[in-house]
Amino acid sequence: MTVAVYVAMYAGALLFLVGCLKRIYQYARTPFHLRWELYPVPHEQPDRARYGGSYFESGEWWLSPQAVHHRGDWTAMFREIVFLRGLWEFNPRLWLPSFLFHFGLYLSIVTAGLAIAGAAFGALIPGVVAGRMTADAFVIAGWTGATGILLVLAGSIWLLIRRATDATLKNYTKAGDIFNLTFFIAAFACLAYGFLGSTVNGASFEEIARGALRFDRGTHVGATAGLGLILVSALAAYIPFTHMSHFIAKYFTWHSVRWDDRRNARDGIVESKVAVSLRNRPTWAAAHVGADGKKSWAEIASANPAEEVRK
Amino acid sequence: MSHFTRLRDLSRSNREPVIHLDNEELMPLPAPLDDPAREHAWTPLSEQCVTRYECGLDDTCAVNIPQPKTAEEEKELVGRFLSGLDKLFDKQNNWTFLQPLLLTMEHCTGCQTCAESCHIFEASGFNELYRPTYRSEILRRLYFKYVRHGGLLSAWQHGNIRLNWPLVARLIELSYRCNLCRRCAQTCPIGCDNGLVAHELRKLFSQEMGIAARELHEQGSMLQLKAGSSTGMTAEIVKDNVDFIDEDISERTGIEVHTPWDVKGADVLLIHNAGEIMAWPENPGAFALILTMAGVNWTMSSELAGYDSINYGLWYDDAQFARVALKHVEAAKKLGVKQIIVGECGHAHKALCVTADRLLTGDFNIPRTSWLPLVRDIVMSGKIKFDPARNDFPVTLHDPCNMVRLMGVVEPQREIVRALCPQFREMEPHGVENYCCGGGSGFAIMSGNNFPDWRFHVAGRKKMEQILNAFADCIGPETPKYLCAPCSNCKGQFRDMLAYYDMWEQNRIMYGGLVELIVNAMVDVKPGFIEWEWR
Ligand code: SF4
Ligand code: SF4
């Protein structure tokens, strides 16, 4: 069990990373698209961002450089990521289960980070102070871990019940969605039972973290806790290949679509990207488009199908 | 109550409508439209329409898709659909929107946060067919099955769908049951965009299959590229009409107005929605008066499409969109003006100032902006004297989606009405959270078959509710009220919808633009510019 847990943890982390990079690469290399922002755009001047105004509200805006208030973006992102502001505002019924679930996940990630840092710190830096810091990290990890596990469990059970009972979701709930939530419930239930249950008899979370770092086969991982760690690792590997990787998608939907109000200044970077896009060669078949796979988009845009009809 | 509409209902192989709409099931309206006597029965589709065209979606028909005669024909159409579907997710073909479309396809969690923000879904009495995610979910399943070539595992993860001609035919119609207002996108916690899905579907049908609403394509962008305007007006006719408008405005206001044409090197090229010139001539007249009095160095252009800011391609076809946008900037380039200013037309604002911003390079990259900041600055500058008492009647303001939620022009119009209209009251919600008038995405000009019944009963219903609520304290016929809609398209919808519900005759609700209110309050202008006559 111990080796299986270590292998799963490393493989899960690796696949998670590879999957995320693949997704990021997939979206980052899509072409520079037409402007399609939605207001409010939070990096507008703060007095405008409040009601959703844009620089188009000023006369002759092109005579001054575009002001971008990054703080607005950061604040909006913080509220969205930590507090799920969008759901709070537009779907309050779903906010609590979703918040429990996501906040629990954040705490679990913090726990994993603290455990890795604590184990690595303890192994690399000997001494009393380092020892105390490592111990503190594990104490905090104990609390964040326990809270995180319980919140994820509560959130995912709640979400599953909602999926199963809300008739309006009938068209939109796939077998995969039920499976995903069940997967979370199973993984975090095992963790809860394995680490927080009253009859815990295997290695503690701290010992497993230290053991995993040194690949110490002597560490005795309890069966349920081990199963929980394997399932969580499998989940981590699985998430980037599903719609649940929306934490990546959100970066692009926010920064490259909803908030992307970059102006196309003469001879600027946007203009040069546009010039590249206009070289694409479409093959759309409708006669009025006049595409043949050879003509560029710029040539198609310069043609007038109505004139040709007139000839 | 209609049965619950499943996704698979769209593939039903008969031509029976998937749903029927009943007035009793629609969202109730406040007084005076809570009176059943003021409700209209739906005009049934004609026998000819039902036997000739695909009408298998609901009780109306927007696109008039001819029914294929044979199974081979159906198969061929499905093949063309599949080929278009591939192109929708291909960089060369759809660089214009590939990224947001992919993100929407791959990351919807099905949470339905977007659903209640959609005025069409709500007004229909939450009819499942009009849920913003309904059409997106169909496209999503087709994407995973036919573009990503997903097998059983994918069907298990993303759901399955049966592709046949009835599904495609219904999907064509369903892509014309969305105003593309993107209110749903604003609320999505992931950033998915169901409005974009309708847009992309329309694009697939137009650019691959040559299928689009006639009002947008043949009578819209094609006519504009041929004659110069989707109204059919050539440059000569427009100039004649504007001459007449100048005369009329000079007489009505007592101030000499002369619209300048083709002035080389002018500061401003003003492009109106040419529909204003035909249907609401006082609007371009008021513009001419304001710019003349403020001493702006401006011009209009008689180049092809240079006098009509309409760009219907924005709603259904990227190639047509780009062509018309190019014509607009070509007109400006030819005259060597410093900037293009778009008049009171919401979609023209978004098309030319925002979306086309990623199309134009070099000499074509001419500053393009809204008329509102310029006119707000004129009004606030004190150059012209105003008497707000002349506008002392209840006024409410409609926010055109394309100008507000999709472009961020929110306050200038409010600064003007707050300064000039003592009885101004907001609709709720307003600003970037506004509701579409129900005419967005081309519906305002689509009047084939019984489509207006759907447009007023469903698409415009939420806006009607907002208008009635805004005027609730003075709804009786003794008080004339002004619904200010600074957008030609929205005005078209209001003209037809208010007439449908007899709101002028019975409740004295008039609609109009914003420049009319400005001129009406000018001290130097003869009183009574707003005539309170229905048109
Ligand atoms: S589009 Fe967005 S809000 Fe709507 S169901 Fe999908 S994720 Fe939820
Ligand atoms: S874009 Fe507007 S009309 Fe279309 S689904 Fe979204 S909210 Fe409804």
mmCIF file of C-alpha atoms in Angstrom, chain B residues 28-290:
data_model
loop_
_atom_site.group_PDB
_atom_site.id
_atom_site.type_symbol
_atom_site.label_atom_id
_atom_site.label_comp_id
_atom_site.label_asym_id
_atom_site.label_seq_id
_atom_site.Cartn_x
_atom_site.Cartn_y
_atom_site.Cartn_z
ATOM 1 C CA PRO B 28 -47.488 38.058 -16.354
ATOM 2 C CA LEU B 29 -47.308 41.760 -17.215
ATOM 3 C CA PRO B 30 -48.179 44.605 -14.856
ATOM 4 C CA ALA B 31 -51.125 46.985 -15.315
ATOM 5 C CA PRO B 32 -52.566 47.891 -17.698
ATOM 6 C CA LEU B 33 -51.403 44.835 -19.632
ATOM 7 C CA ASP B 34 -52.587 42.506 -16.898
ATOM 8 C CA ASP B 35 -55.995 42.963 -18.468
ATOM 9 C CA PRO B 36 -56.665 39.936 -20.718
ATOM 10 C CA ALA B 37 -58.572 42.214 -23.079
ATOM 11 C CA ARG B 38 -55.301 43.883 -24.031
ATOM 12 C CA GLU B 39 -53.554 40.596 -24.748
ATOM 13 C CA HIS B 40 -53.403 39.331 -28.327
ATOM 14 C CA ALA B 41 -54.081 35.878 -29.630
ATOM 15 C CA TRP B 42 -51.220 34.466 -31.700
ATOM 16 C CA THR B 43 -51.636 34.511 -35.429
ATOM 17 C CA PRO B 44 -51.264 30.910 -36.562
ATOM 18 C CA LEU B 45 -48.691 30.181 -39.254
ATOM 19 C CA SER B 46 -50.243 30.042 -42.696
ATOM 20 C CA GLU B 47 -50.878 26.716 -44.356
ATOM 21 C CA GLN B 48 -48.447 27.679 -47.089
ATOM 22 C CA CYS B 49 -45.697 28.412 -44.580
ATOM 23 C CA VAL B 50 -46.191 25.146 -42.712
ATOM 24 C CA THR B 51 -46.189 23.039 -45.859
ATOM 25 C CA ARG B 52 -43.265 24.771 -47.537
ATOM 26 C CA TYR B 53 -40.898 25.667 -44.744
ATOM 27 C CA GLU B 54 -39.355 24.040 -41.710
ATOM 28 C CA CYS B 55 -41.583 25.132 -38.831
ATOM 29 C CA GLY B 56 -40.879 22.375 -36.343
ATOM 30 C CA LEU B 57 -39.557 24.428 -33.453
ATOM 31 C CA ASP B 58 -42.306 26.524 -31.902
ATOM 32 C CA ASP B 59 -45.297 28.495 -33.055
ATOM 33 C CA THR B 60 -43.367 30.789 -35.347
ATOM 34 C CA CYS B 61 -40.905 30.731 -38.206
ATOM 35 C CA ALA B 62 -38.085 33.233 -38.666
ATOM 36 C CA VAL B 63 -35.868 31.861 -41.410
ATOM 37 C CA ASN B 64 -38.153 30.159 -43.959
ATOM 38 C CA ILE B 65 -35.921 27.172 -44.638
ATOM 39 C CA PRO B 66 -37.444 25.256 -47.568
ATOM 40 C CA GLN B 67 -38.366 21.687 -46.681
ATOM 41 C CA PRO B 68 -36.101 19.205 -48.461
ATOM 42 C CA LYS B 69 -38.012 16.963 -50.860
ATOM 43 C CA THR B 70 -36.098 13.719 -50.469
ATOM 44 C CA ALA B 71 -34.077 11.777 -47.940
ATOM 45 C CA GLU B 72 -30.986 12.363 -50.121
ATOM 46 C CA GLU B 73 -31.508 16.086 -49.951
ATOM 47 C CA GLU B 74 -31.768 15.873 -46.176
ATOM 48 C CA LYS B 75 -28.617 13.810 -46.014
ATOM 49 C CA GLU B 76 -26.771 16.288 -48.151
ATOM 50 C CA LEU B 77 -27.865 19.170 -45.912
ATOM 51 C CA VAL B 78 -26.713 17.306 -42.806
ATOM 52 C CA GLY B 79 -23.375 16.704 -44.539
ATOM 53 C CA ARG B 80 -23.020 20.405 -45.208
ATOM 54 C CA PHE B 81 -23.877 21.130 -41.616
ATOM 55 C CA LEU B 82 -21.151 18.763 -40.429
ATOM 56 C CA SER B 83 -18.629 20.339 -42.732
ATOM 57 C CA GLY B 84 -19.556 23.767 -41.321
ATOM 58 C CA LEU B 85 -19.319 22.419 -37.804
ATOM 59 C CA ASP B 86 -15.730 21.385 -38.438
ATOM 60 C CA LYS B 87 -14.927 24.822 -39.796
ATOM 61 C CA LEU B 88 -16.402 26.484 -36.754
ATOM 62 C CA PHE B 89 -13.614 24.909 -34.706
ATOM 63 C CA ASP B 90 -10.862 25.492 -37.212
ATOM 64 C CA LYS B 91 -8.330 28.300 -36.915
ATOM 65 C CA GLN B 92 -8.194 29.307 -40.565
ATOM 66 C CA ASN B 93 -11.954 29.466 -40.835
ATOM 67 C CA ASN B 94 -12.955 30.818 -37.478
ATOM 68 C CA TRP B 95 -10.027 32.725 -36.053
ATOM 69 C CA THR B 96 -12.548 35.461 -35.328
ATOM 70 C CA PHE B 97 -14.212 33.668 -32.410
ATOM 71 C CA LEU B 98 -12.507 30.313 -31.936
ATOM 72 C CA GLN B 99 -11.120 30.969 -28.479
ATOM 73 C CA PRO B 100 -14.317 32.122 -26.737
ATOM 74 C CA LEU B 101 -16.280 29.409 -28.520
ATOM 75 C CA LEU B 102 -13.908 26.638 -27.419
ATOM 76 C CA LEU B 103 -13.942 27.901 -23.848
ATOM 77 C CA THR B 104 -17.720 27.915 -23.869
ATOM 78 C CA MET B 105 -17.918 24.444 -25.366
ATOM 79 C CA GLU B 106 -15.457 22.834 -22.995
ATOM 80 C CA HIS B 107 -16.145 24.392 -19.616
ATOM 81 C CA CYS B 108 -19.828 24.884 -18.945
ATOM 82 C CA THR B 109 -20.564 23.281 -15.591
ATOM 83 C CA GLY B 110 -24.307 23.191 -16.184
ATOM 84 C CA CYS B 111 -24.923 25.294 -13.066
ATOM 85 C CA GLN B 112 -27.722 27.293 -14.792
ATOM 86 C CA THR B 113 -26.682 30.587 -13.240
ATOM 87 C CA CYS B 114 -27.158 32.127 -16.680
ATOM 88 C CA ALA B 115 -30.730 30.905 -17.047
ATOM 89 C CA GLU B 116 -32.639 33.416 -15.002
ATOM 90 C CA SER B 117 -30.770 36.352 -16.467
ATOM 91 C CA CYS B 118 -32.261 35.648 -19.904
ATOM 92 C CA HIS B 119 -35.329 37.760 -20.597
ATOM 93 C CA ILE B 120 -36.523 35.354 -23.295
ATOM 94 C CA PHE B 121 -36.397 32.369 -20.967
ATOM 95 C CA GLU B 122 -38.130 34.266 -18.180
ATOM 96 C CA ALA B 123 -40.771 35.876 -20.402
ATOM 97 C CA SER B 124 -41.656 32.538 -21.959
ATOM 98 C CA GLY B 125 -42.641 31.303 -18.500
ATOM 99 C CA PHE B 126 -39.276 29.540 -18.188
ATOM 100 C CA ASN B 127 -39.897 27.373 -21.215
ATOM 101 C CA GLU B 128 -37.041 24.876 -21.408
ATOM 102 C CA LEU B 129 -36.562 25.352 -25.152
ATOM 103 C CA TYR B 130 -35.511 28.960 -24.561
ATOM 104 C CA ARG B 131 -33.134 28.282 -21.685
ATOM 105 C CA PRO B 132 -29.808 29.844 -22.725
ATOM 106 C CA THR B 133 -28.000 26.543 -22.226
ATOM 107 C CA TYR B 134 -30.450 24.491 -24.287
ATOM 108 C CA ARG B 135 -29.034 25.365 -27.691
ATOM 109 C CA SER B 136 -25.503 25.472 -26.293
ATOM 110 C CA GLU B 137 -25.841 21.977 -24.913
ATOM 111 C CA ILE B 138 -26.943 20.690 -28.324
ATOM 112 C CA LEU B 139 -23.932 22.306 -29.988
ATOM 113 C CA ARG B 140 -21.635 21.071 -27.209
ATOM 114 C CA ARG B 141 -22.734 17.475 -27.711
ATOM 115 C CA LEU B 142 -22.335 17.775 -31.468
ATOM 116 C CA TYR B 143 -18.867 19.249 -30.926
ATOM 117 C CA PHE B 144 -17.653 16.409 -28.732
ATOM 118 C CA LYS B 145 -19.205 13.771 -30.974
ATOM 119 C CA TYR B 146 -18.383 15.030 -34.462
ATOM 120 C CA VAL B 147 -15.505 17.481 -34.111
ATOM 121 C CA ARG B 148 -13.599 15.786 -31.315
ATOM 122 C CA HIS B 149 -14.768 12.377 -32.564
ATOM 123 C CA GLY B 150 -15.582 11.250 -29.070
ATOM 124 C CA GLY B 151 -16.619 7.637 -28.638
ATOM 125 C CA LEU B 152 -18.590 5.982 -25.888
ATOM 126 C CA LEU B 153 -16.463 7.450 -23.129
ATOM 127 C CA SER B 154 -17.041 10.932 -24.460
ATOM 128 C CA ALA B 155 -20.787 10.312 -24.762
ATOM 129 C CA TRP B 156 -20.770 9.215 -21.140
ATOM 130 C CA GLN B 157 -18.850 12.295 -20.102
ATOM 131 C CA HIS B 158 -20.464 14.889 -22.369
ATOM 132 C CA GLY B 159 -23.802 13.349 -23.301
ATOM 133 C CA ASN B 160 -25.071 12.040 -26.610
ATOM 134 C CA ILE B 161 -27.164 13.523 -29.385
ATOM 135 C CA ARG B 162 -28.844 12.183 -32.513
ATOM 136 C CA LEU B 163 -27.964 14.206 -35.582
ATOM 137 C CA ASN B 164 -30.522 14.339 -38.391
ATOM 138 C CA TRP B 165 -32.032 16.982 -40.640
ATOM 139 C CA PRO B 166 -34.916 17.828 -38.250
ATOM 140 C CA LEU B 167 -32.317 18.626 -35.581
ATOM 141 C CA VAL B 168 -30.385 20.881 -37.956
ATOM 142 C CA ALA B 169 -33.553 22.597 -39.188
ATOM 143 C CA ARG B 170 -34.720 23.238 -35.632
ATOM 144 C CA LEU B 171 -31.287 24.449 -34.627
ATOM 145 C CA ILE B 172 -31.346 26.998 -37.443
ATOM 146 C CA GLU B 173 -34.617 28.389 -36.118
ATOM 147 C CA LEU B 174 -33.411 28.194 -32.515
ATOM 148 C CA SER B 175 -30.363 30.290 -33.339
ATOM 149 C CA TYR B 176 -32.918 33.002 -34.159
ATOM 150 C CA ARG B 177 -34.579 32.869 -30.745
ATOM 151 C CA CYS B 178 -31.774 34.741 -28.994
ATOM 152 C CA ASN B 179 -31.226 38.494 -28.988
ATOM 153 C CA LEU B 180 -27.430 38.095 -28.687
ATOM 154 C CA CYS B 181 -27.677 40.541 -25.782
ATOM 155 C CA ARG B 182 -25.148 38.525 -23.742
ATOM 156 C CA ARG B 183 -26.827 39.247 -20.456
ATOM 157 C CA CYS B 184 -26.461 35.541 -19.727
ATOM 158 C CA ALA B 185 -22.714 35.709 -20.386
ATOM 159 C CA GLN B 186 -22.386 38.504 -17.865
ATOM 160 C CA THR B 187 -23.630 36.242 -15.097
ATOM 161 C CA CYS B 188 -21.778 33.037 -15.962
ATOM 162 C CA PRO B 189 -19.263 32.269 -13.228
ATOM 163 C CA ILE B 190 -17.019 30.543 -15.753
ATOM 164 C CA GLY B 191 -17.294 33.132 -18.496
ATOM 165 C CA CYS B 192 -19.157 30.902 -20.959
ATOM 166 C CA ASP B 193 -21.173 32.795 -23.529
ATOM 167 C CA ASN B 194 -24.481 31.355 -24.696
ATOM 168 C CA GLY B 195 -25.146 34.429 -26.808
ATOM 169 C CA LEU B 196 -21.957 33.688 -28.696
ATOM 170 C CA VAL B 197 -23.206 30.159 -29.319
ATOM 171 C CA ALA B 198 -26.301 31.511 -31.101
ATOM 172 C CA HIS B 199 -24.050 33.856 -33.065
ATOM 173 C CA GLU B 200 -21.709 31.068 -34.090
ATOM 174 C CA LEU B 201 -24.571 28.824 -35.135
ATOM 175 C CA ARG B 202 -26.025 31.571 -37.316
ATOM 176 C CA LYS B 203 -22.566 32.015 -38.798
ATOM 177 C CA LEU B 204 -22.193 28.327 -39.587
ATOM 178 C CA PHE B 205 -25.568 28.309 -41.336
ATOM 179 C CA SER B 206 -24.802 31.443 -43.300
ATOM 180 C CA GLN B 207 -21.158 30.975 -44.201
ATOM 181 C CA GLU B 208 -21.358 27.263 -44.986
ATOM 182 C CA MET B 209 -24.951 26.533 -45.962
ATOM 183 C CA GLY B 210 -25.986 29.937 -47.270
ATOM 184 C CA ILE B 211 -28.933 30.004 -44.866
ATOM 185 C CA ALA B 212 -29.770 33.209 -43.017
ATOM 186 C CA ALA B 213 -32.781 35.343 -42.215
ATOM 187 C CA ARG B 214 -33.659 37.141 -45.446
ATOM 188 C CA GLU B 215 -34.002 40.471 -43.651
ATOM 189 C CA LEU B 216 -30.385 40.251 -42.489
ATOM 190 C CA HIS B 217 -28.779 38.862 -45.622
ATOM 191 C CA GLU B 218 -30.510 39.539 -48.960
ATOM 192 C CA GLN B 219 -32.417 42.582 -47.733
ATOM 193 C CA GLY B 220 -29.683 43.544 -45.268
ATOM 194 C CA SER B 221 -25.967 43.265 -45.813
ATOM 195 C CA MET B 222 -26.213 42.288 -49.500
ATOM 196 C CA LEU B 223 -28.461 45.215 -50.299
ATOM 197 C CA GLN B 224 -26.190 47.537 -48.353
ATOM 198 C CA LEU B 225 -23.162 46.355 -50.309
ATOM 199 C CA LYS B 226 -25.084 46.778 -53.547
ATOM 200 C CA ALA B 227 -27.072 49.998 -53.129
ATOM 201 C CA GLY B 228 -25.181 51.576 -50.232
ATOM 202 C CA SER B 229 -27.850 51.074 -47.599
ATOM 203 C CA SER B 230 -30.002 48.236 -46.382
ATOM 204 C CA THR B 231 -32.937 50.616 -46.754
ATOM 205 C CA GLY B 232 -32.251 50.426 -50.491
ATOM 206 C CA MET B 233 -31.513 54.172 -50.631
ATOM 207 C CA THR B 234 -28.743 55.145 -53.002
ATOM 208 C CA ALA B 235 -26.522 58.149 -52.296
ATOM 209 C CA GLU B 236 -28.684 60.412 -54.487
ATOM 210 C CA ILE B 237 -31.865 59.451 -52.681
ATOM 211 C CA VAL B 238 -30.270 59.914 -49.267
ATOM 212 C CA LYS B 239 -28.988 63.347 -50.196
ATOM 213 C CA ASP B 240 -32.423 64.349 -51.450
ATOM 214 C CA ASN B 241 -34.024 63.111 -48.261
ATOM 215 C CA VAL B 242 -31.508 64.880 -46.075
ATOM 216 C CA ASP B 243 -32.052 68.117 -48.026
ATOM 217 C CA PHE B 244 -35.716 67.791 -47.260
ATOM 218 C CA ILE B 245 -34.959 67.080 -43.598
ATOM 219 C CA ASP B 246 -32.714 70.166 -43.406
ATOM 220 C CA GLU B 247 -35.514 72.314 -44.779
ATOM 221 C CA ASP B 248 -38.058 70.845 -42.428
ATOM 222 C CA ILE B 249 -35.831 71.202 -39.377
ATOM 223 C CA SER B 250 -34.915 74.788 -40.263
ATOM 224 C CA GLU B 251 -38.597 75.609 -40.509
ATOM 225 C CA ARG B 252 -39.601 73.781 -37.342
ATOM 226 C CA THR B 253 -36.817 75.181 -35.187
ATOM 227 C CA GLY B 254 -36.273 78.573 -36.721
ATOM 228 C CA ILE B 255 -32.563 77.831 -37.067
ATOM 229 C CA GLU B 256 -30.978 77.378 -40.479
ATOM 230 C CA VAL B 257 -29.523 73.902 -40.870
ATOM 231 C CA HIS B 258 -27.511 72.594 -43.774
ATOM 232 C CA THR B 259 -26.011 69.107 -43.684
ATOM 233 C CA PRO B 260 -22.519 69.097 -45.179
ATOM 234 C CA TRP B 261 -21.689 66.264 -47.591
ATOM 235 C CA ASP B 262 -18.301 64.823 -48.498
ATOM 236 C CA VAL B 263 -16.230 67.572 -46.868
ATOM 237 C CA LYS B 264 -12.594 66.635 -47.250
ATOM 238 C CA GLY B 265 -10.521 66.944 -44.082
ATOM 239 C CA ALA B 266 -13.528 67.437 -41.791
ATOM 240 C CA ASP B 267 -12.972 66.648 -38.125
ATOM 241 C CA VAL B 268 -15.927 64.305 -37.894
ATOM 242 C CA LEU B 269 -17.625 61.890 -40.282
ATOM 243 C CA LEU B 270 -21.081 61.257 -38.862
ATOM 244 C CA ILE B 271 -22.708 57.989 -39.929
ATOM 245 C CA HIS B 272 -26.359 57.473 -39.117
ATOM 246 C CA ASN B 273 -28.365 54.312 -39.296
ATOM 247 C CA ALA B 274 -30.066 55.164 -42.605
ATOM 248 C CA GLY B 275 -33.336 53.872 -41.174
ATOM 249 C CA GLU B 276 -33.465 57.120 -39.189
ATOM 250 C CA ILE B 277 -33.476 59.144 -42.387
ATOM 251 C CA MET B 278 -36.495 57.226 -43.635
ATOM 252 C CA ALA B 279 -38.487 56.514 -40.481
ATOM 253 C CA TRP B 280 -37.478 59.175 -37.953
ATOM 254 C CA PRO B 281 -36.145 62.163 -39.957
ATOM 255 C CA GLU B 282 -36.293 64.423 -36.905
ATOM 256 C CA ASN B 283 -33.370 62.423 -35.491
ATOM 257 C CA PRO B 284 -30.746 63.200 -38.169
ATOM 258 C CA GLY B 285 -32.276 66.674 -38.288
ATOM 259 C CA ALA B 286 -31.682 67.151 -34.567
ATOM 260 C CA PHE B 287 -28.110 65.919 -34.956
ATOM 261 C CA ALA B 288 -27.461 68.405 -37.744
ATOM 262 C CA LEU B 289 -28.869 71.195 -35.629
ATOM 263 C CA ILE B 290 -26.804 70.364 -32.546
#
